[in-house]
Short mmCIF file of C-alpha atoms in Angstrom, two decimals:
data_model
loop_
_atom_site.label_atom_id
_atom_site.label_comp_id
_atom_site.label_asym_id
_atom_site.label_seq_id
_atom_site.Cartn_x
_atom_site.Cartn_y
_atom_site.Cartn_z
CA MET F 1 -27.09 19.33 25.30
CA ARG F 2 -27.03 16.47 23.15
CA PRO F 3 -23.94 14.27 22.91
CA LYS F 4 -22.30 12.78 19.42
CA ILE F 5 -22.78 10.19 18.42
CA SER F 6 -21.35 8.72 15.88
CA LYS F 7 -23.13 7.06 12.89
CA LYS F 8 -20.56 4.24 11.83
CA ALA F 9 -20.16 1.42 14.29
CA PRO F 10 -17.59 1.08 16.43
CA GLY F 11 -14.94 -1.72 14.37
CA GLU F 12 -16.01 0.25 10.58
CA ARG F 13 -13.12 2.83 11.51
CA LEU F 14 -10.87 0.34 12.49
CA VAL F 15 -11.60 -2.03 9.59
CA LYS F 16 -11.20 1.25 7.09
CA ARG F 17 -7.91 1.84 8.11
CA MET F 18 -6.55 -1.94 8.08
CA PRO F 19 -4.28 -2.21 5.70
CA LEU F 20 -5.25 -4.91 2.53
CA ARG F 21 -3.05 -7.69 3.55
CA THR F 22 -4.47 -7.84 6.64
CA LYS F 23 -8.05 -7.61 5.78
CA TRP F 24 -6.90 -10.06 3.07
CA ILE F 25 -5.84 -13.16 5.68
CA LEU F 26 -8.35 -12.54 8.20
CA CYS F 27 -11.14 -12.43 5.48
CA ALA F 28 -9.38 -16.13 4.14
CA ALA F 29 -9.10 -17.36 7.50
CA ALA F 30 -12.89 -16.50 8.12
CA GLY F 31 -13.65 -18.19 5.19
CA LEU F 32 -12.11 -21.63 5.42
CA LEU F 33 -13.47 -21.86 8.72
CA LEU F 34 -17.01 -20.74 8.03
CA PHE F 35 -16.99 -23.25 5.04
CA GLY F 36 -15.78 -26.14 7.24
CA PHE F 37 -18.00 -25.84 10.06
CA GLY F 38 -21.45 -25.23 7.79
CA ILE F 39 -20.27 -28.04 5.83
CA SER F 40 -20.19 -30.05 9.50
CA ILE F 41 -23.03 -29.20 10.33
CA VAL F 42 -24.88 -29.88 7.35
CA SER F 43 -23.61 -33.63 7.44
CA VAL F 44 -24.96 -33.93 11.24
CA ALA F 45 -28.14 -32.62 10.05
CA GLY F 46 -27.94 -35.52 7.28
CA TYR F 47 -27.11 -38.35 10.24
CA LYS F 48 -30.06 -37.11 12.34
CA LYS F 49 -32.56 -37.00 9.64
CA GLY F 50 -31.32 -40.27 9.02
CA SER F 51 -31.14 -42.03 12.57
CA GLY F 52 -35.20 -40.98 12.56
CA GLU F 53 -35.16 -37.19 14.46
CA ALA F 54 -37.93 -34.84 14.48
CA PHE F 55 -38.49 -33.21 11.06
CA TYR F 56 -37.56 -29.18 12.76
CA ILE F 57 -34.58 -30.80 14.17
CA TRP F 58 -32.59 -31.64 11.16
CA PHE F 59 -33.95 -29.20 9.00
CA LEU F 60 -32.91 -25.75 11.06
CA MET F 61 -29.50 -27.76 11.57
CA GLY F 62 -29.12 -27.89 7.92
CA LEU F 63 -30.65 -24.70 7.34
CA TYR F 64 -28.08 -23.14 10.09
CA GLY F 65 -25.26 -25.69 8.39
CA LEU F 66 -26.11 -23.91 4.81
CA ILE F 67 -26.08 -20.71 6.01
CA MET F 68 -22.61 -21.04 8.08
CA SER F 69 -21.02 -22.44 4.14
CA SER F 70 -22.67 -19.87 2.43
CA LEU F 71 -20.89 -16.61 4.68
CA GLY F 72 -17.90 -18.66 4.39
CA LEU F 73 -18.01 -18.96 0.77
CA VAL F 74 -18.94 -14.98 0.53
CA SER F 75 -16.20 -14.29 3.29
CA PHE F 76 -13.58 -16.40 1.25
CA GLY F 77 -14.56 -14.56 -2.08
CA GLN F 78 -14.53 -11.30 -0.14
CA ALA F 79 -10.66 -12.43 0.36
CA ILE F 80 -10.22 -12.96 -3.22
CA ARG F 81 -10.88 -9.60 -3.69
CA PHE F 82 -8.87 -7.82 -1.59
CA LYS F 83 -5.78 -10.28 -2.72
CA VAL F 84 -6.67 -8.94 -6.21
CA LEU F 85 -6.57 -5.53 -5.20
CA MET F 86 -3.70 -5.66 -3.68
CA ASP F 87 -2.02 -7.17 -6.77
CA ILE F 88 -3.27 -4.18 -8.68
CA ASN F 89 -2.28 -1.63 -6.21
CA LYS F 90 1.64 -3.46 -6.51
CA LYS F 91 1.24 -3.33 -10.51
CA PHE F 92 0.34 0.10 -9.85
CA ASN F 93 3.06 1.31 -8.00
CA LYS F 94 5.91 -0.23 -10.05
CA GLN F 95 4.55 1.36 -13.31
CA GLU F 96 4.32 4.81 -11.02
CA LYS F 97 7.88 4.28 -10.17
CA GLU F 98 9.25 3.22 -13.77
CA LEU F 99 7.74 6.48 -14.65
CA ALA F 100 8.93 8.97 -12.04
CA LYS F 101 12.27 7.26 -12.96
CA GLN F 102 11.86 8.21 -16.67
CA ILE F 103 10.73 11.67 -15.92
CA ARG F 104 13.89 12.51 -13.56
CA LYS F 105 15.90 10.92 -17.01
CA LEU F 106 14.56 13.16 -18.83
CA ASN F 107 14.70 16.51 -16.48
CA HIS F 108 18.24 15.89 -16.32
CA LEU F 109 18.89 15.34 -19.81
CA GLY F 110 16.83 18.77 -20.75
CA GLU F 111 18.82 20.13 -17.17
CA VAL F 112 22.35 19.13 -20.01
CA LEU F 113 21.05 20.87 -22.83
CA ARG F 114 19.73 23.79 -21.38
CA ASN F 115 23.59 24.14 -19.83
CA LYS F 116 24.95 23.55 -22.89
CA GLU F 117 23.13 25.93 -24.36
CA ASP F 118 23.94 28.42 -21.37
CA LYS F 119 27.97 27.47 -22.06
CA LYS F 120 27.44 28.34 -25.41
CA ALA F 121 25.97 31.72 -24.86
CA LYS F 122 28.18 32.58 -22.52
CA LEU F 123 31.60 31.78 -24.34
CA PRO F 124 32.68 35.16 -25.97
CA GLU F 125 33.64 34.32 -29.59
CA LYS F 126 37.10 33.46 -30.89
CA LYS F 127 38.52 36.19 -32.38
CA THR F 128 40.62 34.47 -35.74
CA LYS F 129 43.32 35.93 -37.86
CA GLU F 130 41.85 37.75 -40.56
CA LYS F 131 43.62 37.26 -43.94
CA PRO F 132 44.27 40.45 -45.92
CA LYS F 133 42.53 41.48 -48.83
CA ASP F 134 43.19 41.62 -51.76
CA GLY F 135 46.09 44.75 -52.45
CA GLN F 136 46.38 45.24 -49.00
CA LYS F 137 49.77 44.31 -47.90
CA GLU F 138 49.54 42.63 -43.87
CA ASN F 139 51.52 44.91 -41.31
CA LEU F 140 54.53 43.20 -40.91
CA ALA F 141 55.91 45.81 -38.65
CA THR F 142 57.37 44.62 -34.93
CA THR F 143 58.31 46.22 -31.99
CA ASP F 144 62.58 46.27 -33.51
CA GLU F 145 61.65 48.07 -36.55
CA VAL F 146 59.90 51.04 -34.88
#
């Protein structure tokens, strides 16, 4: 019997379920930290080059610093992406609420109109006093005369 091993990394499901706001905050903070760290490493590598250190030391330090600053920019770019998605979702939710409100309003108006039509259909027609036709006399008999 083979053990069931998930193909996804352990943290991948956690990140997938994480809200956009949390992803945005984490990526923005990580991006700023990595970018600042990378720039400081590059400056140290430049100092080592100026002080006459061996080529491979300052070169590898500079390369490492550039990689870190690039990762910081990528992470910060991802944070911007999450922020844009948050704004888009907010606008769509607002539009969806407005549409639902309009639909409820229209449904209510439809119910009111249907109720009015139903009431008209249920009301018996009022009997009006018919006027005598020409040549016919009105029946003026009362209960006293009979």
